[in-house]
Amino acid sequence: MWRFTAFEALLGPEDYNPDVTLPVHSSGAGRNAVARNARRSSRSRPAALKGRRGCERRAEGAMWGRLCGSGRILLLAGAARHCGRPHRTQKLFSTSSVLSATEDEPTAPTDSTTKVASKEGAAETPKQKLLKMIGDMKVEVTTKRKFQQLKEQEIKKQATNKQEGLHGGSSTFQNSAEDVQRSKPLNPELVQAASAVASSFPHNKEQAESELLAQLRRHEETTDKQRRGGTINICNVISEMTVKRQSPAQRGVRISNRISLEMDEDGQRIKPGRPSSHSDSGRSLKAGKRLNIFTKASPETENALKTVSSPTIWDLEFAKEIAAVTEQPPRNGFEEMIQWTKEGILWEFPIDNEAGMDDGAEFHEHIFLEKHLKDFPKQGPIRHFMELVICGLSKNPYLSVKQKIEHIEWFRNYFEEKKEFLQEI
Amino acid sequence: MAARRVGVSSWYRVLSLSRRCGRCSSTNTALGKTVENSEGAQEEIVLPRRKTWDKLAVLQTLASTVKRDPTAAHYMFHDDPYLMPKNSATARLFSLSKESGRNAAKYIIKEFPHFFDKILAEPNIPSLMPEICTPQIEGVSEEALRERINLRMVKASVDLFDQLLQAGTSISLETTNSLLDLLCFYGDGESTQEKESEEKEDLEESEVNASEQETPKRPPQRGSHPFASRWRENNNAERIFKIMPERNAHSYCTMIRGMVKHGASAKAYDMYTELLNDRHKADVHTFNALITAVPFLKDRFLERWELIKMFLNHMAQQEVQPNVQTFNAVLKTLRRCGGVGRSMAVPVIKEMEALEIEPSLATYDHLLSIFYRSADLASSGIISEVLDDVEKRSFTPQDPDDAKFFISAMQVCCDLKDIKLAYRLNKAVEKGDNWKFLDMDRLNSYWSRFFSLLCMMEQIDVVLKWYKEMSPSLFYPSPKNILDFLQALDAANHLEMIPSVWEDMKQLGFSKRRDLLEEVLSLMSRDQHPEEIQLAFAKCAEDIKTVHEQSGRDQASVEWTGSALGSVTVLFSRAGRTQDAWSMMERFQQINRIPTDLVMDEFLNCAKQTNSPDEAIKLVKLAASLGLPSSQKLKSRVEKEFKLSENQNARQKELRAAQGKSRH
């Protein structure tokens, strides 16, 4: 699998040529965008015919991507065929020196790769083609890997449906593309290109060449398989391709580069090694050391710290600010009533006889006043009179219970005083 | 029968809820006791003297039975059908105007209480009475000063303080400190009430000046208010602080907080050194303020971190226990420390864990922004760990930044294109009272991000379901959402839904957005569809045509573009509306555009289908007059496919002759 790391190194981490990218990249967002672009390009065939040749081929490639299930590689191959402009390649190689140290395959040591890169003249088109083709592949894989893994199943399903749908309309199209695909590994031009690349390696030329060719053949196999039945999961292919990702060291370099860039923003450069030591691959909230500055306070000291003092304006305003964070307008009438109740401008629910009575007495003490008539005669006009009195009192909301009892007391004393006269009568 | 059953079950729910609420209020402990007793032994049953209800229990129960209506706007807009918002901008405008109307009413009551003399109620409702905000204590005394401080009258307090000082009265430390609190909080500016009265004077002035020149001046004035509240050199707070005979820690602390709040970070740091020299201890709020000021004190990332660490160490030395805001302040500062922030954030979180301080949502918000600032850091590790934590807990607000979490988390989900994370996040939002952290603006941007992600990643049926569920009641789609939605429809091959989307667009007031119009038209005109759909599309196209041709007095109409015109023509042609299509064709000439070959072909097809050779000839004429290279081809096609009458033939010939002439 070293080929991918090798060519990724040549390409540099961020630098791929926008010209060679497929329409897939252009709107680049998610699974649906791919489907959409593919369909669009397949449908806009008349327009594409009129346009540039490259454009047409791109459309072809994209369409193949859809027809062949998840045949991402085909799509790339299609795109790769029209990329041979020298000036772009030069740009492509310009970043290679930084990351060339990432080689970990002994057969292709670092300096040789760089040499390939630097030696590339403007005229060596076959080699460039090959490099670019594989370079594209890597780009594709890295940018699309994520949602591929997520969504490959649906894509496959859709793609097969699509295949049926499009079969009739675009058979000639398909044939032409198919021809190209079939002939690809047998294409002497490519073999030539591969050997050209291999020849520029100082050692192990044969091995390099055969490995290159083997890889190309493998592409052919996978595409064939997928075209026939779509039985091979693209996920497997892609995961294989990306098994060899960057080594931790390489990533460290990358991250520290990024960090040092940020340092530049800050106006100062710091040795990249130091901050990046923490930011290594397995970043997680679970693992790591604590700062070890504070010690946990014991409950007693905590309580001791909570000194009671009147809230300052800072505290009041902070509380207000916090409350405002979750303040929501009422979502329905009841919530509005809740709000009003809290503001104190609505009768409190449940509405009962006790609203507004706050002398601490219960309603029955206000209403059932017979128990205060024990000292009065059990019958007769006085009893009758007193019953009328308590009836009136029980309906009076303006007197407190105490006042009512005092009122009854007054009558008791009064009749007590007048007892003699009454008995006389 | 079924209805009755539903009714019964809902009643059960009400009852059970009310029971729960009753327990929440839990003022009836006596009742609980009796139940226990009766279960234990046959003792006398003690009736509670009185059953106290939570005053909100009934209402809360009732409120919980009302569910959101997905087709309706928010409750606050129900008052006035004329003021139903159409899109997020109007929703914002209307809700703000409602609130400001309320504030205006309060202002009037407060300002002119003498107009409201019929305010006696039985029983009296104190919350409806105007607040007393004029000082009741006359004269020069410390009491009067304290009252003015409580009423937050900045200027009056300072004046009174000076008078007291001149009279030689000594003022207690406590009062002076609370005066300092007031001055530092408002940055020696005016508190809101006084600001209002100032603005009122402003207004009156401008009225007097009969103000055509004044009006453009006002907005910048208002904008300059925050600058006015910046810390000034030797302001009253500093002056009073200097002449204080004795100062305690509180005096220093409030000065530091005021300076940080009003952007005088360097001064705050100096004040902190003074505090240390005076052998006082700062409190936790002061340290929090100092930590938030760190980015303004140091430029280099590592130095910033060193300073934070120094403050934290000082806290430990002074035995000040940190709180959640302390760590939030640390993380907030680490947001501005680049790579150092990323490497130190985890130890900070670990420290919180070790101290058993529960993170608030703001903590997580800062974490996300530290780790996902650069969009290329495509690892979902941190956010899924954060979500693990968030799912486990329910949150109460603890930090003003808490509200930002859900939005930034959704943004991260969008950046990562991770729909599963987004679903998890959405679950967390719906849990408990978490939804309250999203106010109206935030809710809108949260959902519009979520919706864009759905359009991008989900199957179309799911997208449609969400769209129906949330569209007017939770959020108003933005133009970008509509664009995403159209693209999702396209990807799923559901273009027949476009007319209904167009209806929604009109409803939302997006019918004049050129980008949307172009997208709708290009999607509709791209492929040939069954006749029924074509007719619906043509109707849509007619709508769009009227949008272009409306000569609204208030708004400028949308200009035709060549592609829009072409698409509309194609749509009319495909629906067999030859006359309409021809009128569109004529418009090409009016706006100096050239129809594409595709448009002319479609038109010719239409003319052929409806058997109207006249239109075909007109087209050839048009092409010829525009000098198009395709006119020759069109002409031969017309000759081949149409049976032309004598007259028409003659016209054809004329045309050819004219062409020949022009060529020579």
PDB file of N, CA and C in Angstrom, chain A residues 167-192:
ATOM      1  N   HIS A 167     -30.227   3.022 -18.146  1.00  0.00           N
ATOM      2  CA  HIS A 167     -29.650   2.089 -19.094  1.00  0.00           C
ATOM      3  C   HIS A 167     -30.058   2.373 -20.524  1.00  0.00           C
ATOM      4  N   GLY A 168     -31.357   2.531 -20.735  1.00  0.00           N
ATOM      5  CA  GLY A 168     -31.822   2.701 -22.100  1.00  0.00           C
ATOM      6  C   GLY A 168     -31.257   3.959 -22.750  1.00  0.00           C
ATOM      7  N   GLY A 169     -31.383   5.038 -22.051  1.00  0.00           N
ATOM      8  CA  GLY A 169     -31.085   6.336 -22.649  1.00  0.00           C
ATOM      9  C   GLY A 169     -29.645   6.519 -23.071  1.00  0.00           C
ATOM     10  N   SER A 170     -28.750   5.966 -22.340  1.00  0.00           N
ATOM     11  CA  SER A 170     -27.371   6.367 -22.571  1.00  0.00           C
ATOM     12  C   SER A 170     -26.456   5.173 -22.847  1.00  0.00           C
ATOM     13  N   SER A 171     -26.928   4.275 -23.661  1.00  0.00           N
ATOM     14  CA  SER A 171     -26.136   3.075 -23.857  1.00  0.00           C
ATOM     15  C   SER A 171     -24.863   3.366 -24.650  1.00  0.00           C
ATOM     16  N   THR A 172     -24.957   4.241 -25.603  1.00  0.00           N
ATOM     17  CA  THR A 172     -23.768   4.532 -26.393  1.00  0.00           C
ATOM     18  C   THR A 172     -22.703   5.146 -25.501  1.00  0.00           C
ATOM     19  N   PHE A 173     -23.170   6.007 -24.702  1.00  0.00           N
ATOM     20  CA  PHE A 173     -22.324   6.672 -23.740  1.00  0.00           C
ATOM     21  C   PHE A 173     -21.575   5.661 -22.900  1.00  0.00           C
ATOM     22  N   GLN A 174     -22.379   4.757 -22.398  1.00  0.00           N
ATOM     23  CA  GLN A 174     -21.851   3.760 -21.508  1.00  0.00           C
ATOM     24  C   GLN A 174     -20.794   2.934 -22.230  1.00  0.00           C
ATOM     25  N   ASN A 175     -21.108   2.600 -23.451  1.00  0.00           N
ATOM     26  CA  ASN A 175     -20.176   1.762 -24.182  1.00  0.00           C
ATOM     27  C   ASN A 175     -18.826   2.422 -24.329  1.00  0.00           C
ATOM     28  N   SER A 176     -18.880   3.666 -24.681  1.00  0.00           N
ATOM     29  CA  SER A 176     -17.606   4.339 -24.892  1.00  0.00           C
ATOM     30  C   SER A 176     -16.794   4.333 -23.612  1.00  0.00           C
ATOM     31  N   ALA A 177     -17.481   4.622 -22.528  1.00  0.00           N
ATOM     32  CA  ALA A 177     -16.765   4.658 -21.265  1.00  0.00           C
ATOM     33  C   ALA A 177     -16.251   3.273 -20.901  1.00  0.00           C
ATOM     34  N   GLU A 178     -17.070   2.285 -21.214  1.00  0.00           N
ATOM     35  CA  GLU A 178     -16.700   0.930 -20.878  1.00  0.00           C
ATOM     36  C   GLU A 178     -15.446   0.526 -21.640  1.00  0.00           C
ATOM     37  N   ASP A 179     -15.432   0.885 -22.909  1.00  0.00           N
ATOM     38  CA  ASP A 179     -14.257   0.575 -23.715  1.00  0.00           C
ATOM     39  C   ASP A 179     -13.000   1.108 -23.067  1.00  0.00           C
ATOM     40  N   VAL A 180     -13.133   2.328 -22.692  1.00  0.00           N
ATOM     41  CA  VAL A 180     -11.968   2.964 -22.086  1.00  0.00           C
ATOM     42  C   VAL A 180     -11.531   2.186 -20.862  1.00  0.00           C
ATOM     43  N   GLN A 181     -12.528   1.813 -20.060  1.00  0.00           N
ATOM     44  CA  GLN A 181     -12.193   1.107 -18.838  1.00  0.00           C
ATOM     45  C   GLN A 181     -11.520  -0.220 -19.131  1.00  0.00           C
ATOM     46  N   ARG A 182     -12.091  -0.925 -20.040  1.00  0.00           N
ATOM     47  CA  ARG A 182     -11.548  -2.239 -20.371  1.00  0.00           C
ATOM     48  C   ARG A 182     -10.105  -2.142 -20.816  1.00  0.00           C
ATOM     49  N   SER A 183      -9.860  -1.171 -21.662  1.00  0.00           N
ATOM     50  CA  SER A 183      -8.549  -1.125 -22.283  1.00  0.00           C
ATOM     51  C   SER A 183      -7.502  -0.548 -21.352  1.00  0.00           C
ATOM     52  N   LYS A 184      -7.965  -0.049 -20.232  1.00  0.00           N
ATOM     53  CA  LYS A 184      -7.028   0.729 -19.431  1.00  0.00           C
ATOM     54  C   LYS A 184      -5.798  -0.049 -18.975  1.00  0.00           C
ATOM     55  N   PRO A 185      -5.964  -1.153 -18.282  1.00  0.00           N
ATOM     56  CA  PRO A 185      -4.750  -1.804 -17.805  1.00  0.00           C
ATOM     57  C   PRO A 185      -3.892  -2.349 -18.942  1.00  0.00           C
ATOM     58  N   LEU A 186      -4.522  -2.609 -20.071  1.00  0.00           N
ATOM     59  CA  LEU A 186      -3.738  -3.116 -21.195  1.00  0.00           C
ATOM     60  C   LEU A 186      -3.081  -1.974 -21.957  1.00  0.00           C
ATOM     61  N   ASN A 187      -3.471  -0.834 -21.627  1.00  0.00           N
ATOM     62  CA  ASN A 187      -2.968   0.324 -22.347  1.00  0.00           C
ATOM     63  C   ASN A 187      -1.453   0.431 -22.229  1.00  0.00           C
ATOM     64  N   PRO A 188      -0.770   0.315 -23.329  1.00  0.00           N
ATOM     65  CA  PRO A 188       0.702   0.346 -23.269  1.00  0.00           C
ATOM     66  C   PRO A 188       1.215   1.677 -22.746  1.00  0.00           C
ATOM     67  N   GLU A 189       0.438   2.705 -22.993  1.00  0.00           N
ATOM     68  CA  GLU A 189       0.857   4.027 -22.526  1.00  0.00           C
ATOM     69  C   GLU A 189       1.045   4.041 -21.017  1.00  0.00           C
ATOM     70  N   LEU A 190       0.091   3.398 -20.359  1.00  0.00           N
ATOM     71  CA  LEU A 190       0.146   3.392 -18.909  1.00  0.00           C
ATOM     72  C   LEU A 190       1.315   2.572 -18.419  1.00  0.00           C
ATOM     73  N   VAL A 191       1.491   1.416 -19.063  1.00  0.00           N
ATOM     74  CA  VAL A 191       2.608   0.576 -18.667  1.00  0.00           C
ATOM     75  C   VAL A 191       3.900   1.354 -18.822  1.00  0.00           C
ATOM     76  N   GLN A 192       3.933   2.043 -19.909  1.00  0.00           N
ATOM     77  CA  GLN A 192       5.105   2.873 -20.161  1.00  0.00           C
ATOM     78  C   GLN A 192       5.301   3.887 -19.039  1.00  0.00           C
TER      79      GLN A 192
END
